[in-house]
Amino acid sequence: MLKNSPTNNEYILSWIGEMAEMCAPDKIVWIDGSEEQTEALRTEACASGEIIKLNQEKLPGCYLHRTAINDVARVEGRTFICTRTKEDAGNINNWMSPDECKEKLTKLYRGSMKGQTMYVIPYSMGIVGSPFAKYGIELTDSIYVVLNMLIMTRVGFDVLYAICDSPDYIKGLHARAQLDEENRYIVHFPEENTIWSVNSGYGGNVLLGKKCFALRIASYLGRHENWMAEHMLILGVEYPNGETKYVCAAFPSACGKTNLAMLIPPEYYSKKGYKVHCVGDDIAWLRVGDDGRLWAVNPENGFFGVAPGTNEKTNPNALHTTLKDTIFTNVVHNTKDNTVWWEGLDKNPPTEAIDWMGRPWDYRKYDKNDKSTCGAHPNSRFTAKATNCPCLSEEFNNPMGVPISAIIFGGRRAKTAPLVYQSTSWQNGAFVGSIMASETTAAASGVVGVVRRDPMAMRPFVGYDMGDYWQHWLNMGKIIPNPPKIFHVNWFRTDGEGNFLWPGFGDNMRVLMWILARCEEKIDARESAIGYLPHPEDICIEGLKNVTLDTVKELLEVDAKSWLEDVENIKAFYEQVGERVPNELYTELEALENRLKK
Ligand code: SAT
Ligand code: MN
């Protein structure tokens, strides 16, 4: 079956041979990245019903896909890190021994592709040929996966030429099998550069270049090679004088990374000539540059964004990005004009429509407080090309990436965390990242809206022990001569009645400007128990309707009592992470507690 292969690499050929023998596909097709082959696959997937071709006048190149009803989000409970020892995976990850895992999954894979095609996708995370790029090959039985990978990564035979005869690439195997929830597994063998995924067809579980490779495996590689793989957006703020400053920001899934990355400055700033450019919306690979600064690349080539809530006001750039060449997953199908819709798109839900489960949908039955009446799944997504984004940075394809002035951590917290504060050092900043917490969202299966600790927004994505990961952060601080400053933000603080105090979206620029002013040491701040806080009048509120100086004061309040409760929760979390929590972080925690008690 492997005759006429586009590579002679024995490592690749023997691995594919082994996987094909196990999965028993009828044939093997190499994905070359050409428009011709891609179009043929789209046609085939339309014919089988796997995707639906949308109105090509209104949405050229756009398609709709529905996943199985039981398969709509990442499954953290079924995600495993299979290192040789359990200690290396740590207490926060699920662990299985590599041998046990392979034995178990081999049974699930065996014969699973009978009667089907195995697609071989050679892809690059990062620009092919650049020193920062890493290569992977994903084997899959799903055309949907192929079409998504063609958008999200750089696919083609140039990747095979770049790998050449090296064994150095990430081996990914995906089979939908029966889409059986009970036997769904997303497993990583970081010591073997291998990812296995079975019984799912949903994005984060099956687009193996994304969370599995670019975060879990890459974080493991980064630790050994002195770089960092982080769950961060990358954006540039261009000043009226033409200079651009870049920041990275880590937020948990479905907390607005895509919105922040594509922010449109409020009029107050745009009139003066400020612009924002998007380099990435989800993942950053960070390395120390020759100039002693930290440099970031976005290893992806597209956006896998949350659809609900995306509209002309919240994120016009994302909306425009999705108007062509996009695959929509689990949104509403407007059958009258063959387009798509989701909650929060506009005030005109379609009158003839099919919901994400494939059932007729009556918008009049929609109840904002009852998620089960939604037409689009709360975690429905668009897969869109980065190059279609109106505010994409000119540096997007720069193989060296961009220099980072600030790292921003953020969670979704109704209380406790202020709008913004600055850490006092790299070590203190790593501590601030380690104590991040956020209310859970629909991006992962499970209860939504409960606060959980999500260090660096990486809880589900660190490919090794969390304590070691924090140690790696501390170690990196020692090898970056000119490190970025580290901040924490919270856009989601509410008043006594549960209303958001801060408008968010484009107005988050106001906070970014304070952050950048701090980086350039152009502005003063107040020392507090948790770090540096802005003087309230330094957050620009010109042109904001419902925000007064008093609102800003409220947003910046640090309530020692609720922070001390948080400290107890952090202690419990550190205990759970276990023995490898670095002493420096305990020192930071103790110091924080003492300052709060003063
Ligand atoms: O499902 S993905 O992991 O790809 C998206 C997310 O949860 O951030
Ligand atoms: Mn993400």
Short mmCIF file of N, CA, C and O and ligand atoms in Angstrom, two decimals, residues 73-74 202-205 207 210-211 216 231 252-254 257 282 304 379 381 443-444 461, ligand 1:
data_model
loop_
_atom_site.label_atom_id
_atom_site.label_comp_id
_atom_site.label_asym_id
_atom_site.label_seq_id
_atom_site.Cartn_x
_atom_site.Cartn_y
_atom_site.Cartn_z
N ALA A 73 -16.54 18.44 22.81
CA ALA A 73 -15.53 19.22 23.54
C ALA A 73 -14.34 18.33 23.87
O ALA A 73 -14.43 17.10 23.73
N ARG A 74 -13.26 18.97 24.33
CA ARG A 74 -12.15 18.16 24.79
C ARG A 74 -12.58 17.35 26.00
O ARG A 74 -13.41 17.77 26.79
N TYR A 202 -14.01 15.34 17.55
CA TYR A 202 -14.08 16.75 17.90
C TYR A 202 -12.69 17.42 17.89
O TYR A 202 -11.72 16.86 18.44
N GLY A 203 -12.63 18.61 17.38
CA GLY A 203 -11.44 19.46 17.24
C GLY A 203 -10.26 19.15 18.14
O GLY A 203 -9.29 18.50 17.74
N GLY A 204 -10.33 19.63 19.38
CA GLY A 204 -9.18 19.55 20.27
C GLY A 204 -8.73 18.12 20.55
O GLY A 204 -7.60 17.89 20.97
N ASN A 205 -9.61 17.15 20.30
CA ASN A 205 -9.25 15.75 20.53
C ASN A 205 -8.58 15.11 19.31
O ASN A 205 -7.98 14.05 19.43
N LEU A 207 -7.47 17.16 16.11
CA LEU A 207 -6.55 17.97 15.31
C LEU A 207 -5.25 17.93 16.09
O LEU A 207 -4.96 18.77 16.93
N LYS A 210 -2.64 20.64 17.33
CA LYS A 210 -3.00 21.76 18.21
C LYS A 210 -2.62 21.47 19.66
O LYS A 210 -1.46 21.56 20.05
N LYS A 211 -3.61 21.11 20.50
CA LYS A 211 -3.32 20.97 21.92
C LYS A 211 -2.36 19.81 22.19
O LYS A 211 -1.47 19.89 23.04
N ARG A 216 1.01 19.93 24.57
CA ARG A 216 1.45 18.86 25.50
C ARG A 216 2.82 18.32 25.14
O ARG A 216 3.73 18.28 25.97
N HIS A 231 -0.07 28.39 26.29
CA HIS A 231 -1.45 28.58 25.82
C HIS A 231 -1.73 30.08 25.76
O HIS A 231 -2.47 30.61 26.58
N PRO A 252 -7.66 30.66 29.94
CA PRO A 252 -8.21 29.33 29.67
C PRO A 252 -9.07 29.34 28.41
O PRO A 252 -9.46 30.40 27.92
N SER A 253 -9.38 28.15 27.89
CA SER A 253 -10.21 28.02 26.69
C SER A 253 -11.54 28.75 26.87
O SER A 253 -12.13 28.71 27.95
N ALA A 254 -11.98 29.39 25.78
CA ALA A 254 -13.29 30.05 25.76
C ALA A 254 -13.39 31.20 26.77
O ALA A 254 -14.45 31.45 27.35
N LYS A 257 -9.59 34.71 24.29
CA LYS A 257 -8.26 34.92 23.69
C LYS A 257 -8.40 35.42 22.26
O LYS A 257 -7.71 36.35 21.86
N ASP A 282 -4.00 31.50 20.14
CA ASP A 282 -4.15 30.36 21.06
C ASP A 282 -2.84 29.82 21.61
O ASP A 282 -2.78 29.43 22.76
N PHE A 304 -9.14 28.25 15.50
CA PHE A 304 -10.23 27.34 15.83
C PHE A 304 -11.01 28.03 16.95
O PHE A 304 -10.81 27.74 18.12
N ASN A 379 -20.00 25.34 22.63
CA ASN A 379 -18.60 25.18 22.20
C ASN A 379 -18.51 24.98 20.68
O ASN A 379 -17.58 24.37 20.18
N ARG A 381 -17.70 25.92 16.85
CA ARG A 381 -16.43 26.52 16.45
C ARG A 381 -16.39 26.91 14.98
O ARG A 381 -17.15 26.39 14.17
N ALA A 443 -15.69 24.63 26.84
CA ALA A 443 -14.64 24.11 25.96
C ALA A 443 -14.19 22.70 26.36
O ALA A 443 -13.61 21.98 25.56
N ALA A 444 -14.42 22.36 27.63
CA ALA A 444 -14.12 20.99 28.06
C ALA A 444 -15.41 20.41 28.63
O ALA A 444 -16.25 21.15 29.16
N PHE A 461 -2.91 21.08 29.61
CA PHE A 461 -2.01 21.02 28.45
C PHE A 461 -0.54 20.82 28.76
O PHE A 461 0.29 20.84 27.85
O1 SAT B 1 -10.87 22.13 21.48
S1 SAT B 1 -9.62 22.89 21.45
O2 SAT B 1 -8.71 22.38 22.46
O3 SAT B 1 -9.00 22.80 20.16
C1 SAT B 1 -9.97 24.50 21.77
C2 SAT B 1 -9.83 24.83 23.19
O4 SAT B 1 -10.42 24.15 24.04
O5 SAT B 1 -9.11 25.80 23.50
#
